[in-house]
């Protein structure tokens, strides 16, 4: 779903194309919110992969003893 946002959701001010924030009230645009959600998801995925790696190493170490 690709919606092009031209006005701020909060104050209705016109937005610069691809703006991350409203210049008038500072509200994050829908595009920026989506990017933030995506970044959080990627971060979480990397953290889970790291956690799985640590658990795997601990398991291998425990098994080899
Ligand atoms: Zn605004």
Tab-separated table of C-alpha atoms and ligand atoms in Angstrom:
chain	number	residue	atom	x	y	z
A	1	UNK	CA	0.000	0.000	0.000
A	2	UNK	CA	1.754	3.149	-1.164
A	3	UNK	CA	-0.043	6.306	-0.178
A	4	UNK	CA	1.495	9.655	-0.938
A	5	UNK	CA	1.001	12.029	1.926
A	6	UNK	CA	0.782	15.691	0.969
A	7	UNK	CA	-0.563	17.189	4.197
A	8	UNK	CA	0.129	16.744	7.883
A	9	UNK	CA	-2.338	14.490	9.707
A	10	UNK	CA	-2.293	16.689	12.797
A	11	UNK	CA	-2.290	20.288	11.636
A	12	UNK	CA	-3.013	19.950	7.907
A	13	UNK	CA	0.051	21.890	6.797
A	14	UNK	CA	1.463	21.056	3.378
A	15	UNK	CA	4.424	18.692	3.516
A	16	UNK	CA	7.652	18.722	1.551
A	17	UNK	CA	7.739	15.584	-0.675
A	18	UNK	CA	9.242	12.636	1.256
A	19	UNK	CA	9.425	14.705	4.425
A	20	UNK	CA	9.867	12.799	7.666
A	21	UNK	CA	8.402	15.514	9.868
A	22	UNK	CA	5.846	18.268	9.553
A	23	UNK	CA	7.625	21.611	9.362
A	24	UNK	CA	4.899	23.376	11.307
A	25	UNK	CA	4.037	21.082	14.228
A	26	UNK	CA	6.804	18.457	14.091
A	27	UNK	CA	4.515	15.465	13.733
A	28	UNK	CA	6.099	12.462	12.080
A	29	UNK	CA	4.663	11.676	8.662
A	30	UNK	CA	3.134	8.298	7.809
A	31	UNK	CA	6.176	7.419	5.706
A	32	UNK	CA	8.544	8.155	8.597
A	33	UNK	CA	6.405	6.141	11.015
A	34	UNK	CA	6.506	3.206	8.620
A	35	UNK	CA	10.288	3.474	8.325
A	36	UNK	CA	10.636	3.566	12.111
A	37	UNK	CA	8.453	0.465	12.453
A	38	UNK	CA	10.555	-1.295	9.829
A	39	UNK	CA	13.796	-0.297	11.575
A	40	UNK	CA	12.494	-1.633	14.892
A	41	UNK	CA	11.532	-4.908	13.223
A	42	UNK	CA	14.973	-5.280	11.621
A	43	UNK	CA	16.648	-4.475	14.926
A	44	UNK	CA	14.523	-7.056	16.702
A	45	UNK	CA	15.348	-9.649	14.047
A	46	UNK	CA	19.090	-9.013	14.401
A	47	UNK	CA	18.791	-9.214	18.186
A	48	UNK	CA	16.907	-12.536	17.967
A	49	UNK	CA	19.499	-13.924	15.550
A	50	UNK	CA	22.268	-12.896	17.934
A	51	UNK	CA	20.389	-14.480	20.830
A	52	UNK	CA	19.930	-17.718	18.849
A	53	UNK	CA	23.650	-17.737	18.075
A	54	UNK	CA	24.556	-17.307	21.746
A	55	UNK	CA	22.126	-20.049	22.793
A	56	UNK	CA	23.528	-22.333	20.079
A	57	UNK	CA	27.102	-21.753	21.262
A	58	UNK	CA	26.150	-22.396	24.878
A	59	UNK	CA	24.349	-25.566	23.828
A	60	UNK	CA	27.315	-26.787	21.764
A	61	UNK	CA	29.686	-26.027	24.650
A	62	UNK	CA	27.444	-27.876	27.121
A	63	UNK	CA	27.117	-30.898	24.847
A	64	UNK	CA	30.865	-31.159	24.192
A	65	UNK	CA	31.828	-31.335	27.888
B	1	LIG	ZN1	1.704	19.364	11.242
